[in-house]
Amino acid sequence: MIELKDIDMTFGIGTPDENHVLNGLSLKVNRGDFITIIGSNGAGKSTLFNVISGKYSPTSGRVIFQEGDVTSQPEYRRARYIGRIFQDPLLGTAGNMSLEDNMVITQKKGFKGLKISLNHQLREKFRKELVQLDMNLENRLSDNVGTLSGGQRQALTLLMTVLSQPEILLLDEHTAALDPKNAAKVLELTCRFIEKYSLTAMMVTHNMQQAIDYGNRLLMLDNGQVIFDVSGEEKKNLTVDLLVKKFHEIRKSDFLSDEALLS
Ligand SMILES: Nc1ncnc2c1ncn2[C@@H]1O[C@H](COP(=O)(O)OP(=O)(O)OP(=O)(O)O)[C@@H](O)[C@H]1O
Ligand SMILES: [Mg+2]
């Protein structure tokens, strides 16, 4: 589905701030994978997503999507098949527009590429979809999105992203800014949608237990490299203690506290 081949990403080349963030990173994401990603601050997790989504062109290496080389394809073109959700609940929706006007964007263009316009049928469809969130948003179609709480807004972003039928969903600590109750709710919805729509997904989290509990595959990133890639039974048998041990084993150092991996 998506393959990264020997990706290097260096910022500030030739300056005193030169920073090698991704170092020969190679990764094959299979269709239907739900991959959780952990790694300490600055390990390169968001940069990895930026390279996949086309925000950044890698310094070297190739990004392959369904056997086609998309390394130089711009972000707006990749947005047609890559859905991305950020930590900030304000980022995925337009606050000064109504829920229904936001949701229209998720509809594929109609006949001859004409923009879809709102009608009764579409409103009913949105209402039905919103019921799944269990946040009473189905009764607020004409309210501005800016009036929603952070949790409601992130749940709406999630729903809209899923409805736009991405080939791959990138979740970058998308519940980290929410209070525990809303974070749990959005995470539960995420898993439900991934299963319902058989999505391929990658989810960055700083919560190691979450990384173990969710998905079929777990990656640990360190210093711009995948240092641990585990799936199936082996993943199921992981514990937080085992993960921390693994981290130290692979890194062959213990100067980093366990909290650093979690933080
Ligand atoms: N546009 C940029 N210009 C310069 N440096 C950058 C840029 N984007 C990221 N970096 C640097 O790349 C390194 C990795 O950043 P990245 O955001 O990928 O880390 P991360 O693993 O997502 O960390 P966190 O857990 O804190 O979100 C950091 O040192 C960061 O400062
Ligand atoms: Mg990040």
PDB file of N, CA, C and O and ligand atoms in Angstrom, residues 11 19 21 40-47 56 173 206, ligand 1:
ATOM      1  N   PHE A  11      17.035  18.669   7.919  1.00  0.00           N
ATOM      2  CA  PHE A  11      16.648  20.078   7.901  1.00  0.00           C
ATOM      3  C   PHE A  11      17.900  20.939   8.023  1.00  0.00           C
ATOM      4  O   PHE A  11      18.875  20.542   8.656  1.00  0.00           O
ATOM      5  N   ASN A  19      20.142  19.177  10.838  1.00  0.00           N
ATOM      6  CA  ASN A  19      19.504  18.195  11.721  1.00  0.00           C
ATOM      7  C   ASN A  19      19.025  16.990  10.901  1.00  0.00           C
ATOM      8  O   ASN A  19      18.114  17.095  10.092  1.00  0.00           O
ATOM      9  N   VAL A  21      16.951  14.136  10.679  1.00  0.00           N
ATOM     10  CA  VAL A  21      15.785  13.700  11.451  1.00  0.00           C
ATOM     11  C   VAL A  21      15.323  12.290  11.081  1.00  0.00           C
ATOM     12  O   VAL A  21      14.984  11.493  11.948  1.00  0.00           O
ATOM     13  N   SER A  40      10.379   8.644  21.515  1.00  0.00           N
ATOM     14  CA  SER A  40      10.514   9.833  22.360  1.00  0.00           C
ATOM     15  C   SER A  40      10.343  11.120  21.555  1.00  0.00           C
ATOM     16  O   SER A  40      10.318  11.100  20.325  1.00  0.00           O
ATOM     17  N   ASN A  41      10.249  12.233  22.254  1.00  0.00           N
ATOM     18  CA  ASN A  41      10.105  13.538  21.602  1.00  0.00           C
ATOM     19  C   ASN A  41      11.261  13.745  20.637  1.00  0.00           C
ATOM     20  O   ASN A  41      12.412  13.507  20.986  1.00  0.00           O
ATOM     21  N   GLY A  42      10.925  14.165  19.431  1.00  0.00           N
ATOM     22  CA  GLY A  42      11.970  14.446  18.449  1.00  0.00           C
ATOM     23  C   GLY A  42      12.484  13.224  17.712  1.00  0.00           C
ATOM     24  O   GLY A  42      13.416  13.316  16.911  1.00  0.00           O
ATOM     25  N   ALA A  43      11.862  12.068  17.948  1.00  0.00           N
ATOM     26  CA  ALA A  43      12.317  10.832  17.285  1.00  0.00           C
ATOM     27  C   ALA A  43      12.070  10.856  15.774  1.00  0.00           C
ATOM     28  O   ALA A  43      12.694  10.101  15.024  1.00  0.00           O
ATOM     29  N   GLY A  44      11.123  11.707  15.355  1.00  0.00           N
ATOM     30  CA  GLY A  44      10.852  11.830  13.918  1.00  0.00           C
ATOM     31  C   GLY A  44       9.479  11.317  13.508  1.00  0.00           C
ATOM     32  O   GLY A  44       9.201  11.144  12.321  1.00  0.00           O
ATOM     33  N   LYS A  45       8.581  11.126  14.468  1.00  0.00           N
ATOM     34  CA  LYS A  45       7.274  10.552  14.179  1.00  0.00           C
ATOM     35  C   LYS A  45       6.424  11.480  13.286  1.00  0.00           C
ATOM     36  O   LYS A  45       5.889  11.044  12.270  1.00  0.00           O
ATOM     37  N   SER A  46       6.349  12.757  13.689  1.00  0.00           N
ATOM     38  CA  SER A  46       5.547  13.682  12.875  1.00  0.00           C
ATOM     39  C   SER A  46       6.222  13.936  11.531  1.00  0.00           C
ATOM     40  O   SER A  46       5.544  14.107  10.510  1.00  0.00           O
ATOM     41  N   THR A  47       7.546  13.934  11.529  1.00  0.00           N
ATOM     42  CA  THR A  47       8.273  14.128  10.263  1.00  0.00           C
ATOM     43  C   THR A  47       7.987  12.960   9.317  1.00  0.00           C
ATOM     44  O   THR A  47       7.803  13.160   8.109  1.00  0.00           O
ATOM     45  N   TYR A  56       6.508  17.447   3.374  1.00  0.00           N
ATOM     46  CA  TYR A  56       7.933  17.590   3.080  1.00  0.00           C
ATOM     47  C   TYR A  56       8.363  16.558   2.062  1.00  0.00           C
ATOM     48  O   TYR A  56       7.926  15.409   2.098  1.00  0.00           O
ATOM     49  N   GLU A 173      -1.073  11.743  17.474  1.00  0.00           N
ATOM     50  CA  GLU A 173      -1.465  12.054  18.861  1.00  0.00           C
ATOM     51  C   GLU A 173      -2.809  12.776  18.884  1.00  0.00           C
ATOM     52  O   GLU A 173      -2.975  13.780  19.579  1.00  0.00           O
ATOM     53  N   HIS A 206       1.828   8.596  22.755  1.00  0.00           N
ATOM     54  CA  HIS A 206       2.867   8.535  23.787  1.00  0.00           C
ATOM     55  C   HIS A 206       2.467   7.587  24.900  1.00  0.00           C
ATOM     56  O   HIS A 206       3.184   7.423  25.875  1.00  0.00           O
TER      57      HIS A 206
HETATM   58  N1  LIG B   1      10.271  22.086   9.482  1.00  0.00           N
HETATM   59  C1  LIG B   1      11.294  21.781  10.288  1.00  0.00           C
HETATM   60  N2  LIG B   1      12.436  22.496  10.280  1.00  0.00           N
HETATM   61  C2  LIG B   1      13.479  22.194  11.072  1.00  0.00           C
HETATM   62  N3  LIG B   1      13.476  21.162  11.950  1.00  0.00           N
HETATM   63  C3  LIG B   1      12.365  20.411  12.010  1.00  0.00           C
HETATM   64  C4  LIG B   1      11.217  20.668  11.199  1.00  0.00           C
HETATM   65  N4  LIG B   1      10.267  19.753  11.471  1.00  0.00           N
HETATM   66  C5  LIG B   1      10.805  18.960  12.434  1.00  0.00           C
HETATM   67  N5  LIG B   1      12.047  19.346  12.759  1.00  0.00           N
HETATM   68  C6  LIG B   1      12.930  18.715  13.754  1.00  0.00           C
HETATM   69  O1  LIG B   1      12.898  17.322  13.531  1.00  0.00           O
HETATM   70  C7  LIG B   1      13.024  16.619  14.766  1.00  0.00           C
HETATM   71  C8  LIG B   1      11.911  15.599  14.846  1.00  0.00           C
HETATM   72  O2  LIG B   1      10.693  16.291  14.966  1.00  0.00           O
HETATM   73  P1  LIG B   1       9.296  15.547  14.929  1.00  0.00           P
HETATM   74  O3  LIG B   1       8.255  16.595  15.022  1.00  0.00           O
HETATM   75  O4  LIG B   1       9.239  14.624  13.769  1.00  0.00           O
HETATM   76  O5  LIG B   1       9.367  14.680  16.265  1.00  0.00           O
HETATM   77  P2  LIG B   1       8.278  13.773  16.951  1.00  0.00           P
HETATM   78  O6  LIG B   1       8.834  12.389  17.037  1.00  0.00           O
HETATM   79  O7  LIG B   1       6.969  13.938  16.275  1.00  0.00           O
HETATM   80  O8  LIG B   1       8.251  14.373  18.429  1.00  0.00           O
HETATM   81  P3  LIG B   1       7.031  14.692  19.422  1.00  0.00           P
HETATM   82  O9  LIG B   1       6.782  13.423  20.172  1.00  0.00           O
HETATM   83  O10 LIG B   1       7.568  15.764  20.298  1.00  0.00           O
HETATM   84  O11 LIG B   1       5.849  15.136  18.611  1.00  0.00           O
HETATM   85  C9  LIG B   1      13.015  17.667  15.852  1.00  0.00           C
HETATM   86  O12 LIG B   1      14.340  17.885  16.235  1.00  0.00           O
HETATM   87  C10 LIG B   1      12.430  18.884  15.165  1.00  0.00           C
HETATM   88  O13 LIG B   1      12.916  20.065  15.724  1.00  0.00           O
END
